[in-house]
Every structure is written in structure tokens, then in C-alpha cells.
PDB file of N, CA and C in Angstrom:
ATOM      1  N   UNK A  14     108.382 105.410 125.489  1.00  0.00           N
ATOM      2  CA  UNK A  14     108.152 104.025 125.820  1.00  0.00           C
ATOM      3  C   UNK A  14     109.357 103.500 126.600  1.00  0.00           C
ATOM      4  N   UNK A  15     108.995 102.734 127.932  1.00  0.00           N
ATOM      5  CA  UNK A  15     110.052 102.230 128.526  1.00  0.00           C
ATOM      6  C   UNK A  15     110.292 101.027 128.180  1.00  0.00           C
ATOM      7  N   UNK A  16     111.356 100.331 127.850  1.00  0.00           N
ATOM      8  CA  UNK A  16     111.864  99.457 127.917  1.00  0.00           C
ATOM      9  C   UNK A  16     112.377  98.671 129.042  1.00  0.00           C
ATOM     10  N   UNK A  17     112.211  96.762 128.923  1.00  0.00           N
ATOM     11  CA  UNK A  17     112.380  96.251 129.984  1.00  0.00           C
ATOM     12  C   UNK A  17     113.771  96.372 130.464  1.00  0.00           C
ATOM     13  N   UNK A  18     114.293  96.518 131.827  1.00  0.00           N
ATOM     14  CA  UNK A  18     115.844  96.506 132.461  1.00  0.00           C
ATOM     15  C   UNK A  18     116.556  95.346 132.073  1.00  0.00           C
ATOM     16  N   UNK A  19     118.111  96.016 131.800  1.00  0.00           N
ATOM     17  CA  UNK A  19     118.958  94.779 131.078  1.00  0.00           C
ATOM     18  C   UNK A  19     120.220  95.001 131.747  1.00  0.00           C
ATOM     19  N   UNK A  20     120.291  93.920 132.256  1.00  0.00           N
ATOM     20  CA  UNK A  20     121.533  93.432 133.381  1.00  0.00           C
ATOM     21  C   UNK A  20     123.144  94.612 133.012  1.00  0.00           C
ATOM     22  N   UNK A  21     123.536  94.411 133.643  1.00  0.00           N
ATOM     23  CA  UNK A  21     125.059  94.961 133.542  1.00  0.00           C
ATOM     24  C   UNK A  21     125.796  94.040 132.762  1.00  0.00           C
ATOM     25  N   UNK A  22     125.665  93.197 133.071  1.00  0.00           N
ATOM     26  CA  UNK A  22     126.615  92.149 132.432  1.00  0.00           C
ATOM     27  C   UNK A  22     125.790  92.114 130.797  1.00  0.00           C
ATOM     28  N   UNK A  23     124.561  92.037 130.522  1.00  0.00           N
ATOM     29  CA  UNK A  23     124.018  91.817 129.528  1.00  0.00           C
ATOM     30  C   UNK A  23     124.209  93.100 128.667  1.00  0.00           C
ATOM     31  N   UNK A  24     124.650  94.509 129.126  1.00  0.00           N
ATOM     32  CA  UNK A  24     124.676  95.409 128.342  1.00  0.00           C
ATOM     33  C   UNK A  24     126.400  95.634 128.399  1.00  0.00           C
ATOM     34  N   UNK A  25     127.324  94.765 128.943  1.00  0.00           N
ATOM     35  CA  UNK A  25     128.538  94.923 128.806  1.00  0.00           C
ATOM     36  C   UNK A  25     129.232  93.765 127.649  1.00  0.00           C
ATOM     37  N   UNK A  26     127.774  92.984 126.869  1.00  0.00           N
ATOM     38  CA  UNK A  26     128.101  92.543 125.984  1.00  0.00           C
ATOM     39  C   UNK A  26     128.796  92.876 124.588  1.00  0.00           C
ATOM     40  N   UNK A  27     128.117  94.586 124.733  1.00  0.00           N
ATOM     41  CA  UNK A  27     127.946  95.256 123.520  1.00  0.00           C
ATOM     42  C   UNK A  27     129.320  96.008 123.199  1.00  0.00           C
ATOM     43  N   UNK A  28     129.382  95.912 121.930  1.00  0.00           N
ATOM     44  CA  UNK A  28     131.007  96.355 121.669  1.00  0.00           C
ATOM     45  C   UNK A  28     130.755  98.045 120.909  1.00  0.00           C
ATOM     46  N   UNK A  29     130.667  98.979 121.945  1.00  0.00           N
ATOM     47  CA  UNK A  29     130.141  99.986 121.030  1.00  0.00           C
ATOM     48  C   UNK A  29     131.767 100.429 120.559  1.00  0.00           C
ATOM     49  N   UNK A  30     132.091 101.263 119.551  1.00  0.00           N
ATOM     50  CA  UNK A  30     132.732 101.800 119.008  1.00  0.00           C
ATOM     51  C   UNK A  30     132.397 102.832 117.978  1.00  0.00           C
ATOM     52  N   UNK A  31     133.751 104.016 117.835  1.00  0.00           N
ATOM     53  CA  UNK A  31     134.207 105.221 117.349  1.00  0.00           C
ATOM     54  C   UNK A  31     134.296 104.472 115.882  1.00  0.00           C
ATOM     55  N   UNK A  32     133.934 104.849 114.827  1.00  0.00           N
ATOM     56  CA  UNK A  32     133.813 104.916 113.119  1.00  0.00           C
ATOM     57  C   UNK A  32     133.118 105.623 112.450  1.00  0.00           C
ATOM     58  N   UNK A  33     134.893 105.690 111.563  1.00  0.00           N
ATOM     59  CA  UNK A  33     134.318 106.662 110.592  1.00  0.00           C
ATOM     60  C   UNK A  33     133.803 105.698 109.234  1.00  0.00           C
ATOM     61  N   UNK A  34     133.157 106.673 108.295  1.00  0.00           N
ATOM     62  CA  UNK A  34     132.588 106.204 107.420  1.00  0.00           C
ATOM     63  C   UNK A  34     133.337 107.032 106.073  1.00  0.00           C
ATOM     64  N   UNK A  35     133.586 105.766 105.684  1.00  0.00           N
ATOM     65  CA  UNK A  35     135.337 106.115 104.322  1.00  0.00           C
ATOM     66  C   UNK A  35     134.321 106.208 103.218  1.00  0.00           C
ATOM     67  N   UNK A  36     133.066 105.536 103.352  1.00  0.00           N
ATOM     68  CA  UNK A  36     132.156 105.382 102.082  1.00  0.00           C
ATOM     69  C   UNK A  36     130.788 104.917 102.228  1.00  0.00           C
ATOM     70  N   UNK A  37     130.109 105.985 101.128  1.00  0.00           N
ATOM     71  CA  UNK A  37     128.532 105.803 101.657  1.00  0.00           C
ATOM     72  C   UNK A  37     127.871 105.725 100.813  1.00  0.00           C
ATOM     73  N   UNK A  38     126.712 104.656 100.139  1.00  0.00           N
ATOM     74  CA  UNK A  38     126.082 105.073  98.666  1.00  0.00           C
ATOM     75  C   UNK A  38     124.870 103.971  99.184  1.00  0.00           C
ATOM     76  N   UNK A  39     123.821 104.910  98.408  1.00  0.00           N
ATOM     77  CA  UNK A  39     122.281 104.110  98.179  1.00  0.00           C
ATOM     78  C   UNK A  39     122.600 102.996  97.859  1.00  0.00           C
ATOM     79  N   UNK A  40     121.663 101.968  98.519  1.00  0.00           N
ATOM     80  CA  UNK A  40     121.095 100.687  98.289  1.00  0.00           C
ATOM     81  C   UNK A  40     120.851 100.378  96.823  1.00  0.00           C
ATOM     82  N   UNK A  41     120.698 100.307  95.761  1.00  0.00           N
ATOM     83  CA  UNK A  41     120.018  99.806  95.040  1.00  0.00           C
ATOM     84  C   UNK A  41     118.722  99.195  95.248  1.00  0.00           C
ATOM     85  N   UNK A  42     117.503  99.845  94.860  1.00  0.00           N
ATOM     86  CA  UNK A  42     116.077  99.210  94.746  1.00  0.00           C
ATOM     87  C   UNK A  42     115.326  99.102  96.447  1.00  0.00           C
ATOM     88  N   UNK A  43     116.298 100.622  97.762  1.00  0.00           N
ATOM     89  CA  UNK A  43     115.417 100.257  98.817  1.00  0.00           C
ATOM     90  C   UNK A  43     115.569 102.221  99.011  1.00  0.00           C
ATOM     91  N   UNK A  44     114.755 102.333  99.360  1.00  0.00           N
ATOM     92  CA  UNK A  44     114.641 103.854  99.458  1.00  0.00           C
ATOM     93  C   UNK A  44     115.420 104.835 100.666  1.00  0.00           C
ATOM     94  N   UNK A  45     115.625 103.750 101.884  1.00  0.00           N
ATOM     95  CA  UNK A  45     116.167 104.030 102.839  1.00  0.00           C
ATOM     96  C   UNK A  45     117.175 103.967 103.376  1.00  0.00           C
ATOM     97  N   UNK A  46     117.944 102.920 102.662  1.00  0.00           N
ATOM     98  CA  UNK A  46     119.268 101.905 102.690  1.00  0.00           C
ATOM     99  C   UNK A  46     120.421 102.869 102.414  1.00  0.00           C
ATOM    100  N   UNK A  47     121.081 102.788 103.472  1.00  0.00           N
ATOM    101  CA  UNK A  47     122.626 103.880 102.897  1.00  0.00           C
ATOM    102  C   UNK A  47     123.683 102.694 103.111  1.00  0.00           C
ATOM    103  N   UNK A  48     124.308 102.007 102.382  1.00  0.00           N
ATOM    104  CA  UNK A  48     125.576 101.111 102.660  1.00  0.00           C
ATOM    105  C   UNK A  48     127.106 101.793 103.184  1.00  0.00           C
ATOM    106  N   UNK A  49     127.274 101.514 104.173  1.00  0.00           N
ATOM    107  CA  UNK A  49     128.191 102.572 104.781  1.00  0.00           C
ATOM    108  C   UNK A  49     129.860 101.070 104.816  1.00  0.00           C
ATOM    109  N   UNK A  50     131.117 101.622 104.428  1.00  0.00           N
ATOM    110  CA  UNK A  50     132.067 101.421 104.803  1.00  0.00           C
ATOM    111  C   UNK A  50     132.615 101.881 105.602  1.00  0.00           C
ATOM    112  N   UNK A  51     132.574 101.191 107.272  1.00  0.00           N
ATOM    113  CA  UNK A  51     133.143 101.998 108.280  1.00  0.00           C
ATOM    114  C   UNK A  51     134.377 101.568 108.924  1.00  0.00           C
ATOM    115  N   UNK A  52     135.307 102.021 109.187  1.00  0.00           N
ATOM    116  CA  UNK A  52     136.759 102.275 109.735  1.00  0.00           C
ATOM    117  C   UNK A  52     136.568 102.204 111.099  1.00  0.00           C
ATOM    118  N   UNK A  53     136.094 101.113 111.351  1.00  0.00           N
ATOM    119  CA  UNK A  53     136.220 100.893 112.918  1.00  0.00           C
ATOM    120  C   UNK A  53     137.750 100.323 113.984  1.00  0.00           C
ATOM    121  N   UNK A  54     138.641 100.622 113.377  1.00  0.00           N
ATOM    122  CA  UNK A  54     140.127 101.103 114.322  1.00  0.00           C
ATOM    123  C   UNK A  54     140.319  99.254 113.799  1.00  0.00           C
ATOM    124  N   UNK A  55     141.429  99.126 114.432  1.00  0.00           N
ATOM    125  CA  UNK A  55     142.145  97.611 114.045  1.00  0.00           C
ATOM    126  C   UNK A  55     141.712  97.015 115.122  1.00  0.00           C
ATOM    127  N   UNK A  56     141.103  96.447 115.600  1.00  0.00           N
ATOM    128  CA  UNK A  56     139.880  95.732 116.350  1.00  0.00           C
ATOM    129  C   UNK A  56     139.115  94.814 115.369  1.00  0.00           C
ATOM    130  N   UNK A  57     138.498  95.608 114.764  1.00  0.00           N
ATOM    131  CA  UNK A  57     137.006  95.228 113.759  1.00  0.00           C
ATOM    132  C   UNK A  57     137.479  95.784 112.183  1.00  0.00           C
ATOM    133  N   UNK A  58     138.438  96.411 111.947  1.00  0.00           N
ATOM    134  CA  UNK A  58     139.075  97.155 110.254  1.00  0.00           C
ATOM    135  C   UNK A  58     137.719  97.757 110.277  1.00  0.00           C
ATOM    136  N   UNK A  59     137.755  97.372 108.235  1.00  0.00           N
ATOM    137  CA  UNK A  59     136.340  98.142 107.937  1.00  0.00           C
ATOM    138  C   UNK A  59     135.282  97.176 107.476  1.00  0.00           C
ATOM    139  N   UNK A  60     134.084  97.598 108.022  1.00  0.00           N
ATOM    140  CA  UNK A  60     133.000  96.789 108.057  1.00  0.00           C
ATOM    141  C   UNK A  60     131.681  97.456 107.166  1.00  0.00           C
ATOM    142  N   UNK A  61     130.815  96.530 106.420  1.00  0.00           N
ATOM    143  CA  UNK A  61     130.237  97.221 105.877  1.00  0.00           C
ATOM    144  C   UNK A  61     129.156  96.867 106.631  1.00  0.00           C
ATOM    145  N   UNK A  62     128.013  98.197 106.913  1.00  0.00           N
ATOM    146  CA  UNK A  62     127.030  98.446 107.558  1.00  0.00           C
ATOM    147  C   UNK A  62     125.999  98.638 106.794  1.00  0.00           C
ATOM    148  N   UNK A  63     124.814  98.670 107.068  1.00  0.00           N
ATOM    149  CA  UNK A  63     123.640  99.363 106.281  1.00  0.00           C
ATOM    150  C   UNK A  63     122.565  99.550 107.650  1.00  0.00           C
ATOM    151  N   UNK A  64     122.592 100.961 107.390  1.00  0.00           N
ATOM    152  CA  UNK A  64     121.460 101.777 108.177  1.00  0.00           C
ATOM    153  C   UNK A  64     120.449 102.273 107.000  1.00  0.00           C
ATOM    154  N   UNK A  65     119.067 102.066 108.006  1.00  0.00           N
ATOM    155  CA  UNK A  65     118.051 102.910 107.101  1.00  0.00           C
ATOM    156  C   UNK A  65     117.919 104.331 107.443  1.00  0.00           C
ATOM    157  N   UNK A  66     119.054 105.184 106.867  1.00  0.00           N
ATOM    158  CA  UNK A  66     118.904 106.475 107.250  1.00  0.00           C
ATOM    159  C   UNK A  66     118.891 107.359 105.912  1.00  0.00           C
ATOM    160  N   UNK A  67     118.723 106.955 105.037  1.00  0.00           N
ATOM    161  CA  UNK A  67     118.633 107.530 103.495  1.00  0.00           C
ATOM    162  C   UNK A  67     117.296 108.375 103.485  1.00  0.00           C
ATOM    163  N   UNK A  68     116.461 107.873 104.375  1.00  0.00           N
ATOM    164  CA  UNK A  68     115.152 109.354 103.889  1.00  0.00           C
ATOM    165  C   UNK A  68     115.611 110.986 104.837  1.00  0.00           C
ATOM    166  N   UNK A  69     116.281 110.803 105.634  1.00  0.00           N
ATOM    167  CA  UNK A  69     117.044 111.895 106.032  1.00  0.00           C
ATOM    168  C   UNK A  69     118.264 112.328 105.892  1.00  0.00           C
ATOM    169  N   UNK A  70     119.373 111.598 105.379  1.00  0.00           N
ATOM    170  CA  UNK A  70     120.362 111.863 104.981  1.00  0.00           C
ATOM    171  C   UNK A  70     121.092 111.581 103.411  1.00  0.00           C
ATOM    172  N   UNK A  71     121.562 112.053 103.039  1.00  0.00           N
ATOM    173  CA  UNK A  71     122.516 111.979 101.624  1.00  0.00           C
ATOM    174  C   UNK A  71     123.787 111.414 101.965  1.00  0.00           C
ATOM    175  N   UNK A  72     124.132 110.798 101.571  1.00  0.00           N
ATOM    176  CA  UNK A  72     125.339 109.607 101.686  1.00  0.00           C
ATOM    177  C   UNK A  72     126.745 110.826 101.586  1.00  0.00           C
ATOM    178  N   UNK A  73     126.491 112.295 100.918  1.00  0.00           N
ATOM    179  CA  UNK A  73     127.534 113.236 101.680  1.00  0.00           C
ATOM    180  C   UNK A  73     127.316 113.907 102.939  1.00  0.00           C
ATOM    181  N   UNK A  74     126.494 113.279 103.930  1.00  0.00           N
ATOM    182  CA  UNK A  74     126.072 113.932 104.802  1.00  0.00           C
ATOM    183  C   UNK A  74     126.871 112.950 105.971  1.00  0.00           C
ATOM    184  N   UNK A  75     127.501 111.928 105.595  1.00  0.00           N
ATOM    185  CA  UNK A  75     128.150 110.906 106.718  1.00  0.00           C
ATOM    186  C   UNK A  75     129.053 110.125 106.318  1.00  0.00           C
ATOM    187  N   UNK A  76     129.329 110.569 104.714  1.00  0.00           N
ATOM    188  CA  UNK A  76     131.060 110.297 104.478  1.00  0.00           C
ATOM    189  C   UNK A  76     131.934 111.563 104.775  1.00  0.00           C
ATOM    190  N   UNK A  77     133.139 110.332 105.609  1.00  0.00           N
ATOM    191  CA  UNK A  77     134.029 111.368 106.074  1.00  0.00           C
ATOM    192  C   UNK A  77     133.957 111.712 107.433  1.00  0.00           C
ATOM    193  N   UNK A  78     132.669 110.899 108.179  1.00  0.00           N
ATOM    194  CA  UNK A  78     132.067 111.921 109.729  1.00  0.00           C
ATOM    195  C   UNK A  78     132.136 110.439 110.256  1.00  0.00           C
ATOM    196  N   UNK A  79     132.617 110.291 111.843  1.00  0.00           N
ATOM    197  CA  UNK A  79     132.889 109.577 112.760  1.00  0.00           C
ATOM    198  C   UNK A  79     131.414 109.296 113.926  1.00  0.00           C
ATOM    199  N   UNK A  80     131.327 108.623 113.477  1.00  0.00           N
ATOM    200  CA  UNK A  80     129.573 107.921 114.588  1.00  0.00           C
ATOM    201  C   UNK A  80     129.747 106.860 115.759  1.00  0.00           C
ATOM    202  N   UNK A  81     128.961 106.595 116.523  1.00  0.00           N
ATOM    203  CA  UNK A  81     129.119 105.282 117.077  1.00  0.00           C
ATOM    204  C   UNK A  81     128.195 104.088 116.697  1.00  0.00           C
ATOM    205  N   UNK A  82     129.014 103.270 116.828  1.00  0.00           N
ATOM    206  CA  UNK A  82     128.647 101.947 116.219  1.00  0.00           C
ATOM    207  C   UNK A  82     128.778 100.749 117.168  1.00  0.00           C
ATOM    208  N   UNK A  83     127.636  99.827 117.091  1.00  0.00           N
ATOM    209  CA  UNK A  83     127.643  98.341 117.767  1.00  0.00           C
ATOM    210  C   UNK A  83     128.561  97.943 116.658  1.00  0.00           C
ATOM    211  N   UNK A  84     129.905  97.505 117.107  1.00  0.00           N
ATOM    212  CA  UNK A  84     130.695  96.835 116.218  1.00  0.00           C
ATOM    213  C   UNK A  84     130.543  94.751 116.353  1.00  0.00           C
ATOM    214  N   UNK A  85     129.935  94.682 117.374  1.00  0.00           N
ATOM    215  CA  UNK A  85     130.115  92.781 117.656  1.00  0.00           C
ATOM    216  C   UNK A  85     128.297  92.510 117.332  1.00  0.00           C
ATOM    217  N   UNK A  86     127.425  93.478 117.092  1.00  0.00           N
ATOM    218  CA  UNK A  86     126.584  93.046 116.471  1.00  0.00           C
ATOM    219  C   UNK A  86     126.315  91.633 115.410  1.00  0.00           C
ATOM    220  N   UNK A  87     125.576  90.809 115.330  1.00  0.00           N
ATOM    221  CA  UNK A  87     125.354  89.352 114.394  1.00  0.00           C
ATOM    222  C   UNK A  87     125.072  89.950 113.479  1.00  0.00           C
ATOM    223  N   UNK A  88     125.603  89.526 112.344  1.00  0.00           N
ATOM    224  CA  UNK A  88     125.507  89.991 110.867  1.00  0.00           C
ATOM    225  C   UNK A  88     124.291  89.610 110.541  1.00  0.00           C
ATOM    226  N   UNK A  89     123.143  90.514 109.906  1.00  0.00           N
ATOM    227  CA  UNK A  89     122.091  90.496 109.369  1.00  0.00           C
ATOM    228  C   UNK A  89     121.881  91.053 107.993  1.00  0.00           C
ATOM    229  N   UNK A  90     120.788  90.239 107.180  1.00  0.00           N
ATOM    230  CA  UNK A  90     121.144  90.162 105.962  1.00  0.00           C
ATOM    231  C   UNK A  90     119.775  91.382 105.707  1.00  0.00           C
ATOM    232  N   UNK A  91     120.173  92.621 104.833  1.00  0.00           N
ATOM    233  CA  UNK A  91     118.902  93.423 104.452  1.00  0.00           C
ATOM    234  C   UNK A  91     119.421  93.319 102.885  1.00  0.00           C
ATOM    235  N   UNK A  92     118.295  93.635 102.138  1.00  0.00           N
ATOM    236  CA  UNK A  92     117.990  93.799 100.737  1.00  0.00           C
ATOM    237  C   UNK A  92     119.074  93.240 100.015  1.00  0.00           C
ATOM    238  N   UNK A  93     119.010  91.376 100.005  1.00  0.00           N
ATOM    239  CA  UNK A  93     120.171  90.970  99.871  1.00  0.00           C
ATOM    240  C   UNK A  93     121.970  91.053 100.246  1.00  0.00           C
ATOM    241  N   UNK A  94     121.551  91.798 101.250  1.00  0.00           N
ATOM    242  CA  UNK A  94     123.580  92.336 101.751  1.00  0.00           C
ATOM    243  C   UNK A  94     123.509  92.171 103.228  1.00  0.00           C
ATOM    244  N   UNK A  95     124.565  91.806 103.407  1.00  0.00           N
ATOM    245  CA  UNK A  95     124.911  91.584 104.900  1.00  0.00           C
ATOM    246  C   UNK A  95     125.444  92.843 105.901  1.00  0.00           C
ATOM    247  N   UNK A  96     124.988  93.281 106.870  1.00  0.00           N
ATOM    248  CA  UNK A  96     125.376  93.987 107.367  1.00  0.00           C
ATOM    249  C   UNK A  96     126.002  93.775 108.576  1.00  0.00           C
ATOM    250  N   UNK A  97     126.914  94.374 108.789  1.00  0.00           N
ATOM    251  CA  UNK A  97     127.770  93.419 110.376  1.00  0.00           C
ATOM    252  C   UNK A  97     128.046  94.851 111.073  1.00  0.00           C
ATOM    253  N   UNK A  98     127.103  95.302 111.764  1.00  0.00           N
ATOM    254  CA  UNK A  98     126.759  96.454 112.523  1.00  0.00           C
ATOM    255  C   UNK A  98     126.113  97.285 112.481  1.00  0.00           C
ATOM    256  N   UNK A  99     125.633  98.303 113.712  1.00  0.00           N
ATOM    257  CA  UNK A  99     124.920  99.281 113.493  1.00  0.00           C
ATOM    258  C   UNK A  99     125.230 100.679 114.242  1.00  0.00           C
ATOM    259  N   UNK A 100     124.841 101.297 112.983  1.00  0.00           N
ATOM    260  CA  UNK A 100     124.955 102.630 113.617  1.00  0.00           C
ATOM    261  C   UNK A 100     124.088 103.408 115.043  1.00  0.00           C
ATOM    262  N   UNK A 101     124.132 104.122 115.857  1.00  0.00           N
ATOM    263  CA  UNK A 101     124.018 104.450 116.751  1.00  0.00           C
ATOM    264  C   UNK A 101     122.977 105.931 116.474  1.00  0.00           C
ATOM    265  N   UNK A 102     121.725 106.116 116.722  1.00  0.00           N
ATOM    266  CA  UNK A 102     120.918 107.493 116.323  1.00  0.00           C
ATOM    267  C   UNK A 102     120.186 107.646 117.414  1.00  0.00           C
ATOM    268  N   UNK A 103     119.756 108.611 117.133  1.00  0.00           N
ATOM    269  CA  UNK A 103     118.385 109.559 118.106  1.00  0.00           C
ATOM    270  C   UNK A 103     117.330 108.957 117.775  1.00  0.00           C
ATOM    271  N   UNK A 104     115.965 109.181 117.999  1.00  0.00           N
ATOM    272  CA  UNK A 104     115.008 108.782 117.725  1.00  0.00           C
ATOM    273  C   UNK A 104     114.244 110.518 117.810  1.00  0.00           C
ATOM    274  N   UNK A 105     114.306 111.727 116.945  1.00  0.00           N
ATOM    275  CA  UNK A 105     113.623 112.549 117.103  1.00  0.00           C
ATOM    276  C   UNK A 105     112.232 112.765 116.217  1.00  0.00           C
ATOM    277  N   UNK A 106     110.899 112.548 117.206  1.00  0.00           N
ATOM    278  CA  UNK A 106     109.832 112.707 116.472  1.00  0.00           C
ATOM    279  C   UNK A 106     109.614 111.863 114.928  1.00  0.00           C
ATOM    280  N   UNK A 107     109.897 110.934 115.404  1.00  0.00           N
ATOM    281  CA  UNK A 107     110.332 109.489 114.881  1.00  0.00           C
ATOM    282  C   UNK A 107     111.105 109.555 113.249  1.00  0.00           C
ATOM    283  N   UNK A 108     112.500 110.518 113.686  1.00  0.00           N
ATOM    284  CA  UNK A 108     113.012 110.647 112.305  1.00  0.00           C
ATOM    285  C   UNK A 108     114.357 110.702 113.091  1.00  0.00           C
ATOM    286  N   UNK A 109     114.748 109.508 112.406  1.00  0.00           N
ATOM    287  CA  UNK A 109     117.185 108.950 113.021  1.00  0.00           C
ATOM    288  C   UNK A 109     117.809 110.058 112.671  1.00  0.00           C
ATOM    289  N   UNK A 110     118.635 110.999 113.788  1.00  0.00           N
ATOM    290  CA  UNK A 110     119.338 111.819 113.854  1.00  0.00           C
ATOM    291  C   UNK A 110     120.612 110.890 114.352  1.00  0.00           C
ATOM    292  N   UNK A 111     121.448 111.147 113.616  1.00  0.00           N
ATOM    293  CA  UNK A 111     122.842 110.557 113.391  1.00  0.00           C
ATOM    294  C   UNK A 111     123.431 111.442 114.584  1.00  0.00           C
ATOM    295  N   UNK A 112     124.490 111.112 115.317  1.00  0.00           N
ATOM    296  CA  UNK A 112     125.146 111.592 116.407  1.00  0.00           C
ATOM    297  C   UNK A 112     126.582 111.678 116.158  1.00  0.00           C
ATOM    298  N   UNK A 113     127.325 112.715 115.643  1.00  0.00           N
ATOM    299  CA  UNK A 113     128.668 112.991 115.048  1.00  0.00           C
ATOM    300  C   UNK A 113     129.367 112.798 116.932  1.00  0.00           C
ATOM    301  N   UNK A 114     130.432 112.364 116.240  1.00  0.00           N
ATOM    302  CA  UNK A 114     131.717 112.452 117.214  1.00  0.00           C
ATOM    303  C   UNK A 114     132.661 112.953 116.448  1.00  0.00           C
ATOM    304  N   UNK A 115     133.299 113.708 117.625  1.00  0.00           N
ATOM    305  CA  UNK A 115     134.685 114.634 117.744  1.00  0.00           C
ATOM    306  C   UNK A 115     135.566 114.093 116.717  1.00  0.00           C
ATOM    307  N   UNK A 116     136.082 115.077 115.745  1.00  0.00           N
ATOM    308  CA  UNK A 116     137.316 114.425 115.017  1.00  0.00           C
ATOM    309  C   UNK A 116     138.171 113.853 115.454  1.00  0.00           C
ATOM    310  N   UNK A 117     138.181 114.505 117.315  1.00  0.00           N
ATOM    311  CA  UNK A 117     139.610 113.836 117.347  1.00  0.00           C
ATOM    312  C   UNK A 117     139.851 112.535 118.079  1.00  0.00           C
ATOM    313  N   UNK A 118     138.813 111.866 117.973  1.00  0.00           N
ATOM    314  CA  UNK A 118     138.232 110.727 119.298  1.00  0.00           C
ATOM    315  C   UNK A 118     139.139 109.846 117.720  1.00  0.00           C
ATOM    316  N   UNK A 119     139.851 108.793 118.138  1.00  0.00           N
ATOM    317  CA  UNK A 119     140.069 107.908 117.222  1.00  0.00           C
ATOM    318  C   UNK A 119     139.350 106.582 116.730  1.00  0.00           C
ATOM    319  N   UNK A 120     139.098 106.299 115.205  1.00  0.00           N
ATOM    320  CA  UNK A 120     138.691 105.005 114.436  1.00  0.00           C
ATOM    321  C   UNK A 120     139.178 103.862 116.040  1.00  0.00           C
ATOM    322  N   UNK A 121     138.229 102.922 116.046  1.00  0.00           N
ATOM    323  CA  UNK A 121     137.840 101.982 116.926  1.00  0.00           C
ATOM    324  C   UNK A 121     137.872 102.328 118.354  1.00  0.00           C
ATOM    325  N   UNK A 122     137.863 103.328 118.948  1.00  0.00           N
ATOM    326  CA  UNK A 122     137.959 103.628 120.189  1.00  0.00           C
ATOM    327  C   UNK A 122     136.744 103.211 120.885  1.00  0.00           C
ATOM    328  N   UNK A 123     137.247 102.689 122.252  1.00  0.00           N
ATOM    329  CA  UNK A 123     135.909 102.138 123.002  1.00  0.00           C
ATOM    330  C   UNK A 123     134.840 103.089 123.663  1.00  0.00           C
ATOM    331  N   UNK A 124     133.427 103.152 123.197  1.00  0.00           N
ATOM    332  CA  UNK A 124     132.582 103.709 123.696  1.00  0.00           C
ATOM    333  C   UNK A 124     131.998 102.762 125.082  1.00  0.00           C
ATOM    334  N   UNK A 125     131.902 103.259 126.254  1.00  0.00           N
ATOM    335  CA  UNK A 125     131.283 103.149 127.611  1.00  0.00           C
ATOM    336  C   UNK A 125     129.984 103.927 128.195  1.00  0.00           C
TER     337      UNK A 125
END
């Protein structure tokens, strides 16, 4: 599916960034919900996230591992908790494949 074209300026809004994830544990009471503490460099510190990536992954499957992240994302509230970013995935055969980055790329580094 194509999506409509979005300006330069409108996609240079986005603050992507390098984070790691110091800590990862199920939602309480949502099946999909992984609450992630991510180490997004001294820019943004650490922010807590929630991706619905729990029916494919185990919360040891992305503590400890460095992703990209919309860090200036508007905080949105899921299953009572606020989340102030999002993680960055694939879309394969409609199941979120998480996209590891290099150990050695550093916490908050700017993605382009």
C-alpha cells in the first residue's frame, strides 16, 4: 500500500534516534504490550515506550539491543501508561520485525 507524499520539511520533523533498551517487561492485562525503558543518549535520557511487539518477541529478546526510535513523538496514553515514543519495525507478512543496530552506533545518535 502506498502512502500519500510527505514534504521534506514535514518528514524533517521527526527526531529519529539510536536506543538502547536498559529494560523490558509485559504490560499487565494487554497481550501485546512490551514497556520498554530506552536510553536514548542525553538529548531525550530514558524514556519509557510501549510497543505492541509482545506476540513476537520476549522482553529478553530487546533488553540490552539498540533500535531506532521516533524520540519527539506526542506522548500517547495505551493501557493506562503513557508512552513518549516509538519504536521503529518492519512490517513482514504482517508480523513487527524489530531492526537491531550496531553496538557500536551510540545511545541518542541521529538517525537520517
Amino acid at each position: 500500500m502506498v502512502k500519500d507524499v510527505v514534504s521534506f520539511s514535514d518528514f524533517q520533523k521527526l527526531d529519529l534516534r539510536v536506543g538502547k533498551v536498559i529494560k523490558a517487561e509485559a504490560v499487565e492485562g494487554s497481550r501485546n504490550l512490551v514497556r520498554m525503558n530506552v536510553d536514548l543518549g542525553s538529548d531525550y535520557g530514558v524514556q519509557k515506550i510501549l510497543a505492541g511487539i509482545g506476540e513476537w518477541y520476549k522482553q529478553k529478546d530487546v533488553k540490552g539491543k539498540k533500535f531506532i526510535f521516533v524520540a519527539n513523538l506526542a506522548p500517547k496514553q495505551m493501557m493506562r501508561e503513557m508512552s513518549s515514543g516509538m519504536i521503529l519495525c518492519a512490517d513482514i507478512d504482517e508480523k513487527a520485525v524489530v531492526i537491531p543496530v550496531d553496538k557500536k552506533i551510540p545511545e541518542g545518535a541521529i538517525v537520517r
